[in-house]
Coordinates of C-alpha atoms and ligand atoms in Angstrom, one line a residue:
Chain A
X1 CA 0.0 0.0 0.0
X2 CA 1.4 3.2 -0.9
X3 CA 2.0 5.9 1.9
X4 CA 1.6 9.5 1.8
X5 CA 2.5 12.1 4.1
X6 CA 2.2 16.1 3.5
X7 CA 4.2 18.1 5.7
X8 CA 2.9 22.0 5.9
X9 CA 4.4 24.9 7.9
X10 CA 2.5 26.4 10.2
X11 CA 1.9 30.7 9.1
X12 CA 5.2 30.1 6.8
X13 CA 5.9 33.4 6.2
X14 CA 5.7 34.2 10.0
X15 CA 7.9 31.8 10.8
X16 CA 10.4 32.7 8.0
X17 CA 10.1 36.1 9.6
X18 CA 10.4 34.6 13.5
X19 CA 13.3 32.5 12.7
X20 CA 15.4 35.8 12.3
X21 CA 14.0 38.2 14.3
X22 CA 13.6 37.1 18.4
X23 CA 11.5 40.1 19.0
X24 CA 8.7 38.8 16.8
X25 CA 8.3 35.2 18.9
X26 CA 4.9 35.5 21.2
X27 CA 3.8 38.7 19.7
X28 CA 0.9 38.6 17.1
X29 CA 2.2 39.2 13.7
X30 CA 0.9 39.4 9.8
X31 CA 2.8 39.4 7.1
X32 CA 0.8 41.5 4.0
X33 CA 0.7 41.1 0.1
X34 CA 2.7 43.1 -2.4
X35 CA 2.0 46.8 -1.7
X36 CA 1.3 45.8 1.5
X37 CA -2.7 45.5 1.0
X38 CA -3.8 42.3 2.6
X39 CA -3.0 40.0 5.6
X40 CA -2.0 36.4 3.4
X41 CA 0.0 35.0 6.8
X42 CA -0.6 35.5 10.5
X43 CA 0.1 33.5 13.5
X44 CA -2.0 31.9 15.7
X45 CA -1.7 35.3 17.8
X46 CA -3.1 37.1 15.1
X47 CA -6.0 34.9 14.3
X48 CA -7.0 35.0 18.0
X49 CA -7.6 38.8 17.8
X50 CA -9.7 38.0 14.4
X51 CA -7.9 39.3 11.4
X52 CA -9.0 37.4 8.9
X53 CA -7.0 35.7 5.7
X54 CA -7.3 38.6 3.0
X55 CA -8.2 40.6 5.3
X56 CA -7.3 44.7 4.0
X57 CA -5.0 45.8 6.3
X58 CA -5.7 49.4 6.2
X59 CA -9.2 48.3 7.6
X60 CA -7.8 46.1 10.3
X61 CA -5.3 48.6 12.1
X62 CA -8.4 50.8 12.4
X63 CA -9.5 47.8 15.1
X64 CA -8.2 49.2 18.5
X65 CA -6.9 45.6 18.9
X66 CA -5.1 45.5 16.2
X67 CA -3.2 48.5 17.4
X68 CA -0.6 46.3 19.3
X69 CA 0.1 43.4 15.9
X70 CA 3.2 43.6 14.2
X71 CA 3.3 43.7 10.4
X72 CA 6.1 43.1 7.9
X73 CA 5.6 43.7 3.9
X74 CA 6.3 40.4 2.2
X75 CA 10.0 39.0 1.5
X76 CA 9.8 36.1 -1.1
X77 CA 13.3 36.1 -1.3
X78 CA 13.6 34.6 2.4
X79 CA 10.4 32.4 2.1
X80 CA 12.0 31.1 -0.8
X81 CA 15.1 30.3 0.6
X82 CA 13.5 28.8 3.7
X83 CA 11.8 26.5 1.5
X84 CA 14.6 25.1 -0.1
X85 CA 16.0 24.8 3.2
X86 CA 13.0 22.8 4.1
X87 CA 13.1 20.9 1.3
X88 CA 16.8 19.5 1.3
X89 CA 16.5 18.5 5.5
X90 CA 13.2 16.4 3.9
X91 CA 15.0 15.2 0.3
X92 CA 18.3 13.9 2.9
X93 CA 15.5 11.7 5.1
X94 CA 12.6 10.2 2.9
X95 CA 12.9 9.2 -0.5
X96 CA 11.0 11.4 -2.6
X97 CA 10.0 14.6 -1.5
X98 CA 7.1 16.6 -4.2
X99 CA 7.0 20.4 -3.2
X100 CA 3.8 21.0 -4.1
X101 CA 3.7 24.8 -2.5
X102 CA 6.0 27.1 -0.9
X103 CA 5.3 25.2 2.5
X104 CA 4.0 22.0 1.9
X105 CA 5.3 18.8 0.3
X106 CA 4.3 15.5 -0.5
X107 CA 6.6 12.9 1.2
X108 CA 6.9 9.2 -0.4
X109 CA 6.4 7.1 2.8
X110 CA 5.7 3.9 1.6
X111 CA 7.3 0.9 2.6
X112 CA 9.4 2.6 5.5
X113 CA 9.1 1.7 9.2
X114 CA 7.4 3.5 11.8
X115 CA 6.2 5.9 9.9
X116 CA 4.5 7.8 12.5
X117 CA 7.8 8.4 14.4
X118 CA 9.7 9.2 11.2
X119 CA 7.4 11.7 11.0
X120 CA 7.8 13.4 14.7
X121 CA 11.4 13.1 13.8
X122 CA 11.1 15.2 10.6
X123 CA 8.7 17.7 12.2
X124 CA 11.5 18.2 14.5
X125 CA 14.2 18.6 12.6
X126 CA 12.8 21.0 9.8
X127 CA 12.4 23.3 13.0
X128 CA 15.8 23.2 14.5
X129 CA 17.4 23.2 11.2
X130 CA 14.8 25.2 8.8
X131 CA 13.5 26.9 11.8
X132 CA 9.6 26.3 10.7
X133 CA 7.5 25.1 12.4
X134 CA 5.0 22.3 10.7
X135 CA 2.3 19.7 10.9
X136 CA 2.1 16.2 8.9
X137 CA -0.8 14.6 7.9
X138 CA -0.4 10.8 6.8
X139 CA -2.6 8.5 4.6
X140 CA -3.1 6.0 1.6
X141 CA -4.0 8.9 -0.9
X142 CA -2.7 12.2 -1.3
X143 CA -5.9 13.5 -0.2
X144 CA -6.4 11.4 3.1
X145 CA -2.8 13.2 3.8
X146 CA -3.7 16.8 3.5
X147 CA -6.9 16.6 5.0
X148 CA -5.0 14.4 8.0
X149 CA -2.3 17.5 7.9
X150 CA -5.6 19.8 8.7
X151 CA -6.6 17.6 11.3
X152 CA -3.0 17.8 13.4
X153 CA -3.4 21.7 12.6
X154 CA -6.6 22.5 14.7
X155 CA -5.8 19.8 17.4
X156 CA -2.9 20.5 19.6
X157 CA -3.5 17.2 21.6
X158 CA -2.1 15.2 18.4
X159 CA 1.7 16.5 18.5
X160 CA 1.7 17.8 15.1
X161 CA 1.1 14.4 13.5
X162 CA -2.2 12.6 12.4
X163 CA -2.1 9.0 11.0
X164 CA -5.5 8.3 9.0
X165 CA -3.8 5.0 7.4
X166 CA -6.4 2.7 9.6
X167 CA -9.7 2.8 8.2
X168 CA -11.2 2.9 11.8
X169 CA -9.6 6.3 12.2
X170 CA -10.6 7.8 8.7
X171 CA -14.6 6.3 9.7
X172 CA -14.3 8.6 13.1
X173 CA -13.3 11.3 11.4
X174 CA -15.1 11.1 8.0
X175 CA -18.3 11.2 10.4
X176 CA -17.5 14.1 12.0
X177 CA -15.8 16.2 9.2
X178 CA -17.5 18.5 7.3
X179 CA -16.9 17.9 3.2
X180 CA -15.7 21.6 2.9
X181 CA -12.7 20.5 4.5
X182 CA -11.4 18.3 1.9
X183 CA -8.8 19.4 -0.8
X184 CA -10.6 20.0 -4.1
X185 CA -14.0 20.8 -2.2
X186 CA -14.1 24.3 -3.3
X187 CA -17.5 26.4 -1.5
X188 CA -19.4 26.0 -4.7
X189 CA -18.9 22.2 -4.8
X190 CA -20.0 21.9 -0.9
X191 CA -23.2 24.3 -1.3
X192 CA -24.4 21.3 -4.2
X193 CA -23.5 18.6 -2.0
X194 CA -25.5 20.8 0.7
X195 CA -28.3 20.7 -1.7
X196 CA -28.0 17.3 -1.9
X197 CA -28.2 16.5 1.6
X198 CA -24.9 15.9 1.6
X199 CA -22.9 17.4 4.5
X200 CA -20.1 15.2 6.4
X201 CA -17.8 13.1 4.5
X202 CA -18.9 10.2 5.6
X203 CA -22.4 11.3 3.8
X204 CA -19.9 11.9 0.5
X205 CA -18.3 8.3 0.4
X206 CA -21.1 6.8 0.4
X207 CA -22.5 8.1 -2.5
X208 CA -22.5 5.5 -5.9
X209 CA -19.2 6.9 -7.7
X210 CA -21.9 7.5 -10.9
X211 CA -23.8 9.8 -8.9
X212 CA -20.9 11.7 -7.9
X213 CA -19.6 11.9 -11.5
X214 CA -22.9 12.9 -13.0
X215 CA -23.0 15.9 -10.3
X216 CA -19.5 16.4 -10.2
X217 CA -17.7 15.3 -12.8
X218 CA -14.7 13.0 -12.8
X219 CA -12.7 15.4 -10.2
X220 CA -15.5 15.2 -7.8
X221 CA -15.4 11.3 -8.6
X222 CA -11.4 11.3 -8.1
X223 CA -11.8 13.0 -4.7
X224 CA -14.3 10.3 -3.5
X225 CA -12.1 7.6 -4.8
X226 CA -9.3 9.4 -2.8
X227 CA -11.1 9.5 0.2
X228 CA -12.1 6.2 -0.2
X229 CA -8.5 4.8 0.1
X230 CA -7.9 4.5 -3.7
X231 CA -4.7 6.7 -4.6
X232 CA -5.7 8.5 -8.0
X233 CA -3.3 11.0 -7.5
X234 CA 0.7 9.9 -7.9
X235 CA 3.7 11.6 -6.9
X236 CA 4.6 14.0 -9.5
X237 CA 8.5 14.8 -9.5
X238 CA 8.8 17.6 -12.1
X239 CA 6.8 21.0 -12.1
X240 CA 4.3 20.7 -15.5
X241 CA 5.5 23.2 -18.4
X242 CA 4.6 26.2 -18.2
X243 CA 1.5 27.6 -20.1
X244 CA 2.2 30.8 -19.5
X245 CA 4.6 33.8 -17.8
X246 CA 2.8 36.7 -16.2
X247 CA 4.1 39.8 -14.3
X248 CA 1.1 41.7 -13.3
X249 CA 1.2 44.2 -10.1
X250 CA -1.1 46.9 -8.5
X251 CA 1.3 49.9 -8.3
X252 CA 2.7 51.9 -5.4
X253 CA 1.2 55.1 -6.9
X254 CA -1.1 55.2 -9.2
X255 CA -0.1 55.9 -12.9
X256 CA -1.5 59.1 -14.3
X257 CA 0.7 59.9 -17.0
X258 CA 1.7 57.9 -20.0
X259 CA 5.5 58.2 -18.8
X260 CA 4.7 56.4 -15.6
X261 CA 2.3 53.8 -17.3
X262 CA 5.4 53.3 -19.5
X263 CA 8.0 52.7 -16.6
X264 CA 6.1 50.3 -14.7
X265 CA 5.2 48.2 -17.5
X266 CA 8.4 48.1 -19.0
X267 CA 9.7 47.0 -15.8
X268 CA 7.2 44.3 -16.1
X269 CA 7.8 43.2 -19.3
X270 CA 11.9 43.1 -18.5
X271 CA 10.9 40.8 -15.5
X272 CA 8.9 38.5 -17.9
X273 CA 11.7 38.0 -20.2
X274 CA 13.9 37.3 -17.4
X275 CA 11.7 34.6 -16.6
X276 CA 11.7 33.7 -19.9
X277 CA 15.6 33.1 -20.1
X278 CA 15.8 31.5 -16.8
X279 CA 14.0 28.6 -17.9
X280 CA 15.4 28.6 -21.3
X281 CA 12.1 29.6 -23.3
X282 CA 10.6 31.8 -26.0
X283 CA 7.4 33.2 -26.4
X284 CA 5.3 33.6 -29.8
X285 CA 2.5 35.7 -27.8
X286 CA 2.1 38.4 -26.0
X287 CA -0.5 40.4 -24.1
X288 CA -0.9 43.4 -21.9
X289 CA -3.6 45.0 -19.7
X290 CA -4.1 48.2 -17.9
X291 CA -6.8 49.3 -15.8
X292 CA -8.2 51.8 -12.8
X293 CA -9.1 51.0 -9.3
X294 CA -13.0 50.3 -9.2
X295 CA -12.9 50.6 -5.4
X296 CA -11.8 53.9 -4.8
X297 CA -14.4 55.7 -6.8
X298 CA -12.7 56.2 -10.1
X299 CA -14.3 55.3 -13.0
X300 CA -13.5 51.7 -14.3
X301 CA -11.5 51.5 -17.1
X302 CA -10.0 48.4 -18.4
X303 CA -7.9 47.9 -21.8
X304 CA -6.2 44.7 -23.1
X305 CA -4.4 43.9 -26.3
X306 CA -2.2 40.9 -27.8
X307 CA -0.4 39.9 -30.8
X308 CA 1.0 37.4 -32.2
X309 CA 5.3 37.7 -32.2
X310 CA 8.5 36.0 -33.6
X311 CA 9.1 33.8 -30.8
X312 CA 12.2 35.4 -29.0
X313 CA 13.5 36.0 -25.7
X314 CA 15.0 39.2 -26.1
X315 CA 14.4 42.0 -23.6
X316 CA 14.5 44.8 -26.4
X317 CA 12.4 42.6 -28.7
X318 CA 9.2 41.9 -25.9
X319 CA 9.8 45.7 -24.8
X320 CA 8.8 47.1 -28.1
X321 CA 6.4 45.5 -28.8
X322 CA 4.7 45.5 -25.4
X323 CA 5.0 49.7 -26.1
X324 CA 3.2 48.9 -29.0
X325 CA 0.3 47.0 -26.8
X326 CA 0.2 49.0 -24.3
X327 CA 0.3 52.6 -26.5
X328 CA -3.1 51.5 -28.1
X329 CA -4.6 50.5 -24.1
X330 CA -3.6 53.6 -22.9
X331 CA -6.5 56.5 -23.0
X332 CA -5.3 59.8 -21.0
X333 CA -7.4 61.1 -18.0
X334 CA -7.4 57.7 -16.3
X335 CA -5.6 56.7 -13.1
X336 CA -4.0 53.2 -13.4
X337 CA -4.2 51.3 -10.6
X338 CA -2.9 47.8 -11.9
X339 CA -1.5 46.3 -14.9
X340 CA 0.5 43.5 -16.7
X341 CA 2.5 41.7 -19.1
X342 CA 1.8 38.3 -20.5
X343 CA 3.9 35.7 -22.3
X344 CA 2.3 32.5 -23.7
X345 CA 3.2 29.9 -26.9
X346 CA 6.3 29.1 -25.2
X347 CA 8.8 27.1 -26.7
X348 CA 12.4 26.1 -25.6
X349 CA 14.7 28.3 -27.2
X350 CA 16.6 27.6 -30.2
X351 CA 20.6 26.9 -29.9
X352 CA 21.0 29.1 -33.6
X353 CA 20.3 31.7 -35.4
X354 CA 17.1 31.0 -37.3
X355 CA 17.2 31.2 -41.4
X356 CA 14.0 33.6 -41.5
X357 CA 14.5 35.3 -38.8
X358 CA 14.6 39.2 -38.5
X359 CA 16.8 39.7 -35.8
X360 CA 20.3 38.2 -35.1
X361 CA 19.6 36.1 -32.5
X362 CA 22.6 35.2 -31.8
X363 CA 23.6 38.7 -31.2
X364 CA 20.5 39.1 -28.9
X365 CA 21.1 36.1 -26.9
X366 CA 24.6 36.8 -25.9
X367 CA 23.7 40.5 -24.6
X368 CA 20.7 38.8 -23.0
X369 CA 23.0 36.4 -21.2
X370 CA 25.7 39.2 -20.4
X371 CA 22.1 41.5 -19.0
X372 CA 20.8 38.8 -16.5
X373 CA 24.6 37.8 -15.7
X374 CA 25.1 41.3 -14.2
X375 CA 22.0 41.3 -12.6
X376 CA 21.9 37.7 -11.0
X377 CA 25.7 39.2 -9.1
X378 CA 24.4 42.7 -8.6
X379 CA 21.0 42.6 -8.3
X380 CA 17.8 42.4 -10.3
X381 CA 17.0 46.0 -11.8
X382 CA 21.0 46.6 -11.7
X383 CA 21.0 46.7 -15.9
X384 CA 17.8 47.7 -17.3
X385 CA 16.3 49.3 -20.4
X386 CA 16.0 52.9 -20.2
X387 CA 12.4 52.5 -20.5
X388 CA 11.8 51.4 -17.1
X389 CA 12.7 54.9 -15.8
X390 CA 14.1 55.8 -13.0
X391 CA 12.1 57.3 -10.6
X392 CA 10.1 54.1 -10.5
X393 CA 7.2 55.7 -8.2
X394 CA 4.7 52.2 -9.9
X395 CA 7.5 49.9 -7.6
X396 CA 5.2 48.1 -5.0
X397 CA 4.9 50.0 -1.9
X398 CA 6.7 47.4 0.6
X399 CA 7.4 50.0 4.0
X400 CA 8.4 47.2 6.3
X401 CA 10.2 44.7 4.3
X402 CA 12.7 42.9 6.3
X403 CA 16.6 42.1 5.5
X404 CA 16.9 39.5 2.8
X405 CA 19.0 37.4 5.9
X406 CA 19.9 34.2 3.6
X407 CA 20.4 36.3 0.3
X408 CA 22.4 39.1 0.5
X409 CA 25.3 39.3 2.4
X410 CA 25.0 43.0 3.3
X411 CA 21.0 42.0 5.0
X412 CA 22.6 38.7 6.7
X413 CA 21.5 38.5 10.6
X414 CA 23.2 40.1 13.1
X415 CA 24.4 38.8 16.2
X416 CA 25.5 40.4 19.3
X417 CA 28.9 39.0 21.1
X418 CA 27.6 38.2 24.8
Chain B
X1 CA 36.9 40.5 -24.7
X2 CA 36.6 38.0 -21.4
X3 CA 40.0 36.4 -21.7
X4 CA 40.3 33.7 -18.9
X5 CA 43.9 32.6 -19.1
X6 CA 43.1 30.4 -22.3
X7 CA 41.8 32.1 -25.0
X8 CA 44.6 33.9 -26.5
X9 CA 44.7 35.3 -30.4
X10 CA 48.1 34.9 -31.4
X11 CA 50.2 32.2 -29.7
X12 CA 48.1 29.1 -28.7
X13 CA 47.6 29.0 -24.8
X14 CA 49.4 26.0 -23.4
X15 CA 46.8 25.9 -20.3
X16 CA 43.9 26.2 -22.6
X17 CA 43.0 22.8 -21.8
X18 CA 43.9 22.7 -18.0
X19 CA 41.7 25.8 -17.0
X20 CA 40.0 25.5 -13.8
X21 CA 37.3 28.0 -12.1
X22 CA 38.3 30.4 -9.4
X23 CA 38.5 29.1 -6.2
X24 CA 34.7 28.9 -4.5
X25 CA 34.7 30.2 -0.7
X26 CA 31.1 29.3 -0.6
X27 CA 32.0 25.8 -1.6
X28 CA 34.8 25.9 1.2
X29 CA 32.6 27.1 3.8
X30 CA 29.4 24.9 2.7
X31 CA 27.0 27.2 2.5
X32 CA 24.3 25.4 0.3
X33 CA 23.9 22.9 3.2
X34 CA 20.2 23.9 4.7
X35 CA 21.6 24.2 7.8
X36 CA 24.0 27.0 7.3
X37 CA 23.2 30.2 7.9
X38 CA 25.7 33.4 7.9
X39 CA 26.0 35.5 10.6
X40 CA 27.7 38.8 11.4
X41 CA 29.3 39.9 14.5
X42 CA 28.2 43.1 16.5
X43 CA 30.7 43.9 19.5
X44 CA 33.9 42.5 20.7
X45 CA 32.8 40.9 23.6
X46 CA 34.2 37.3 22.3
X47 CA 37.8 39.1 21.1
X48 CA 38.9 36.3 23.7
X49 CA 37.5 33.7 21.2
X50 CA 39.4 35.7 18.4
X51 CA 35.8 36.6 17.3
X52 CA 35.5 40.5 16.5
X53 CA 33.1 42.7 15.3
X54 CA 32.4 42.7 11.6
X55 CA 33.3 39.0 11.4
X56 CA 31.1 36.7 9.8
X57 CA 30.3 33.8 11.6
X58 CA 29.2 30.3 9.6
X59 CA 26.3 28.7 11.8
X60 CA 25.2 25.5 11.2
X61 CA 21.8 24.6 12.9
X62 CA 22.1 20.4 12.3
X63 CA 25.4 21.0 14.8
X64 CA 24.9 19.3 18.0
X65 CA 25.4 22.3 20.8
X66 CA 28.1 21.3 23.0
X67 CA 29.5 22.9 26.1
X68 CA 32.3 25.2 25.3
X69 CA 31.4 25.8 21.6
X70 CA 30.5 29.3 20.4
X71 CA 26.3 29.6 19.4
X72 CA 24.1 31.9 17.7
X73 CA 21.6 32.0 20.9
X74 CA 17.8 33.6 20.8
X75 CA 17.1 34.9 23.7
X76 CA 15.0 37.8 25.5
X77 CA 14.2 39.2 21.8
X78 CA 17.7 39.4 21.0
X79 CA 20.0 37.8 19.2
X80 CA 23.1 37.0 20.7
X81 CA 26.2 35.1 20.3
X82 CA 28.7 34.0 23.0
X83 CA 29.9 30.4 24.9
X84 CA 27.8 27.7 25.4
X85 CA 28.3 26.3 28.8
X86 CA 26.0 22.9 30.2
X87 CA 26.3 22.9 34.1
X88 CA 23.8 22.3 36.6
X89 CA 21.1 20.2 34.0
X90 CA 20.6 22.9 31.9
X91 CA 22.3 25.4 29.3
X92 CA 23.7 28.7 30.1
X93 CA 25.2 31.4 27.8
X94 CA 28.6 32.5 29.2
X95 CA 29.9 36.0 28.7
X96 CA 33.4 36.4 27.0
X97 CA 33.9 39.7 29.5
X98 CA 35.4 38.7 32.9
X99 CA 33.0 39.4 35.6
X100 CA 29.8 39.4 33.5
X101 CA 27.5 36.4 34.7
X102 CA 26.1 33.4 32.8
X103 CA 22.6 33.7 32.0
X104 CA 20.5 30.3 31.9
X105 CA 18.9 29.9 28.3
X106 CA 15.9 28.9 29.2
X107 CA 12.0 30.0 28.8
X108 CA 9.5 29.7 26.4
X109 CA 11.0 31.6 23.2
X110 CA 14.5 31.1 24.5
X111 CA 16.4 28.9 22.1
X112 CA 20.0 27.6 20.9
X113 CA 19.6 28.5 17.3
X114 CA 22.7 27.2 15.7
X115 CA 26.5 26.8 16.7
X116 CA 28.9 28.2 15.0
X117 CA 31.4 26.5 12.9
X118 CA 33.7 28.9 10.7
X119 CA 34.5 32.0 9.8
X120 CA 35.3 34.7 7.6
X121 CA 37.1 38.1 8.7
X122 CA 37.4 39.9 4.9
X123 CA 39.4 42.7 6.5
X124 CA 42.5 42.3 8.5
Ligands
MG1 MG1 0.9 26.4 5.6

C-alpha cells in the first residue's frame, strides 16, 4: 500500500520572519501582500484577535486591537530560501519529496518503518534546522494526507502528526468532518452537496461513484475515490510546463501619466523575459492590460491587447512591442491602478540563429546572457532598459520589508557578542 | 573581450585545456547545506575567542550544541552570540567579559539556534 505524508508549515511566512527576528516570537504578527494590501500570513496570535485571511490591512489597524500586531511587507526572497532549506532536510531523510507549494510537500512514505515516528522526527528537525514550524498529515492517498495535515493543525492534543492510514480512524473522522474541509471541495462544490443532503464526508463516500460523476464530474469522482483509500493522485516529480509567464502588479502610486504607465510596464515586461531566459524559453504571444481601481471611486477603465510575435526571448524585442500593446490600451485622464504583461506559446529556445528570422539572435542572446549575468551578481534592476525609468514611483509600496538574511550578504542576521 | 587565461589570439595558450574555475569560498565554507546560515558579528565581547566585530560567523543549525562551543543564541528578543556552557542540567550562555555572569537559556521563546562553525574576517 502506498503511503503518503504532506508536511505544511505552520503561518510560513511568520515563521520565516520569527526564525530571524527574536523580538517577533509570542507577539501577534501578519505578514501582508505586495504593496502591503492584505493580511495572506498570521500567526495563531493574530488569528486569535480575528484578522481574517485577505483581510485589508488598512481596515484592520483601524480595530483598536489591532493597534498592538506587528506587520512586515512580504520578502519572497527569504520564504523562498526557507523553502529550499525545508526541502533539502526532507529530500536527505525520505525518498522522494514533491513540493507541491512554498510550505507543503508531499513525502513518499511507503514501505518505510514506523512511519509515524519518522514523522515526529522530521517535524523536528525541519524546526531546528529550517527553523519552521510544521504539521504532517499521513494517509493511503494524497488526499487522506492533506486533510489528516488539517486535522493535526486544529488539534494540539495530536503533536503535530495525524495518521489516518487505519480505516477505523478515517470512519471517526469522516463522520464528523465537514466535506468543505477536503482538498478539491471548493465552496461551490459543498453548497451542491448541501443541496444534496450531503454534509459530512462520511455522507460523500457513500455516495454510488456514478452519482458523484454525474453531479461532479470526474474530479469530484477522483476526490471520493481518494477519500475512499484508492490513490488517484501519484507523486509528481517535475513542475508541469509552463503555459504561460505573467508579471502583473497593482502599483505603489497610481499611474496618471503615459511616462509612468510606460515605466512600470516596462519593468514588467523586463521581469517577464527574465523569466523567460531563466527557464530557457521563448514566447510567440504576447498580451498586456491596464486598468483603474474600481474601489476607490474612479471610474472603471480596463484595456487589453495581444499579438501574435516571432518567438524570442529578447528584452529589447518583448519591450517594443509590449509599447506597442500598451500605446493602443492607454487613454489619457485615467488613473492606473494595476497592470501587466503576459507571455504565452512558449517554446524552448533555439541553440541558432534561425534562417528567416529578422533579428540576429545570436547577437541578442549573448547581450541577454551578459544582461541577466550582471543582474543575478548585482542585483535584479541593476542593468535595465531605459524605458523602465528611474524614478520608478509604480514599484510596490513594501514600508516594512525585512533584511533578505539568507540572500544578500549585506542584510545577513546580526548577532550580538555576549 | 573576457579572456580567462586560455583564449589567447596569437600564440596558442598552453593551459587552454587545464583551466579550472576560481576558487569557490562558498563551496569551502558549505554554505548550500540547509543548515547554514551566515551571521555577522556586532561587539567585541568574544575578542577572547578571536571573534570581533564585523566578522562573519558560519552557523550551522544540524550541529549538536556542545558545552564550550561558540552559538548563535535567541534569547530575550535578541539575538546574541557567545559560549555555550552545560552545568547544573541545563544550558547557560557564558559572557566572554570577565565578571559578566552566565545567563540560563531557558524560557519559552528562549532557544540555541545554531552553533557556529567557521569564519570569515574579509578585512585584516
Ligand atoms: Mg501552511
Amino acid at each position: 500500500m502506498a503511503v503518503f505524508g504532506l508536511i505544511d508549515g505552520n503561518s510560513f511566512y511568520c515563521a520565516a520572519e520569527r526564525a530571524f527576528a527574536p523580538e517577533l516570537r509570542g507577539v501577534p504578527l501578519v505578514v501582508l501582500s505586495n504593496n502591503d494590501g492584505c493580511a495572506i500570513a498570521r500567526t495563531a496570535e493574530a488569528k486569535a484577535m480575528g484578522i481574517k485571511m485577505g483581510e485589508p490591512w488598512h481596515l484592520a489597524q483601524r480595530r483598536a486591537e489591532c493597534k498592538a500586531v506587528e506587520w512586515r511587507s512580504s520578502n519572497y526572497p527569504l520564504y523562498g530560501d526557507m523553502s529550499r532549506r525545508m526541502y533539502e532536510v526532507l529530500a536527505a531523510r525520505v525518498p522522494q519529496v514533491e513540493p507541491y507549494s512554498i510550505d507543503e510537500m508531499f513525502l513518499d512514505l511507503t514501505g518505510l518503518p514506523d512511519v509515524e515516528r519518522l514523522c515526529h522526527r522530521l517535524r523536528d528537525e525541519v524546526r531546528r534546522i529550517a527553523k519552521i514550524p510544521t504539521c504532517v498529515g499521513i494517509g493511503p492517498t494524497k488526499t487522506i494526507a492533506k486533510l489528516a495535515n488539517r486535522i493535526a493543525k486544529d488539534d494540539v492534543a495530536l503533536n503535530g502528526v495525524c495518521d489516518l492510514r487505519g480505516e477505523a480512524d478515517r470512519t471517526r473522522y469522516y463522520a464528523e468532518l465537514s466535506i468543505s474541509r477536503v482538498w478539491g471541495i471548493g465552496s461551490k462544490t459543498a453548497a451542491t452537496l448541501q443541496n444534496l443532503g450531503i454534509v459530512s464526508i462520511a455522507d460523500f463516500i457513500k455516495l454510488a461513484p456514478e452519482q458523484v460523476r454525474d453531479v461532479l464530474t470526474v474530479t469530484g469522482a477522483r476526490v471520493q475515490a481518494e477519500l475512499r483509500g484508492q490513490s488517484c493522485l501519484p507523486f509528481t516529480l517535475m513542475p508541469p510546463p509552463r503555459q504561460g509567464i505573467a508579471v502583473t502588479r497593482s502599483f505603489g502610486q497610481m499611474a496618471n501619466t503615459w511616462g509612468q504607465l510606460r515605466e512600470a510596464v516596462a519593468a514588467f515586461a523586463t521581469r517577464a523575459a527574465e523569466k523567460l531566459r531563466a527557464e530557457g524559453l521563448e514566447a510567440g504571444h504576447l498580451s498586456v492590460f491596464a486598468h483603474t481601481n474600481p474601489h476607490n471611486g474612479d471610474p472603471w477603465y480596463s484595456a487589453s491587447r495581444a499579438a501574435q510575435i516571432e518567438p524570442t526571448s529578447d528584452t529589447l524585442a518583448l519591450l517594443s512591442e509590449t509599447m506597442r500593446l500598451l500605446h493602443a490600451c492607454w487613454r489619457p485622464g485615467h488613473r492606473y491602478f494595476k497592470a501587466g504583461v503576459m507571455l504565452a506559446n512558449l517554446t524552448p529556445a533555439r541553440q541558432q540563429g534561425q534562417m528567416f528570422a529578422t533579428r540576429d539572435t545570436v547577437k541578442s542572446a549573448r547581450a541577454m546572457a551578459a544582461l541577466d549575468a550582471v543582474n543575478a551578481r548585482f542585483g535584479r534592476g541593476m542593468l535595465r532598459p531605459a524605458a523602465t525609468g528611474t524614478a520608478m514611483a509604480w514599484k510596490s509600496r513594501q514600508a516594512q520589508h525585512s533584511p533578505r538574511y539568507t540572500t544578500r550578504a549585506e542584510e545577513m542576521l546580526v548577532a550580538t557578542a555576549f | 573581450m573576457n579572456y580567462n587565461g586560455g583564449n589567447t589570439t596569437g600564440f596558442v595558450s598552453p593551459a587552454g585545456d587545464s583551466l579550472e574555475g576560481r576558487i569557490d569560498l562558498s563551496a569551502t565554507l558549505d554554505l548550500s547545506r540547509p543548515s547554514r546560515y551566515p551571521v555577522r558579528v556586532a561587539g567585541d565581547a568574544l575578542a577572547s575567542r578571536g571573534i570581533v566585530s564585523g566578522d562573519i560567523l558560519i552557523a550551522d543549525a544540524a550541529f549538536p550544541p556542545a558545552h564550550g562551543k561558540v552559538a548563535v543564541v535567541m534569547m530575550h528578543g535578541t539575538a546574541l552570540v557567545g559560549q555555550l556552557a552545560f552545568t547544573k542540567g541545563q544550558w547557560w550562555l557564558a559572557s566572554g567579559h570577565a565578571g559578566v555572569q552566565a545567563v540560563p537559556v531557558t524560557g519559552d521563546e528562549a532557544e540555541i539556534w545554531a552553533v557556529i562553525t567557521g569564519l570569515v574576517r574579509t578585512e585584516v
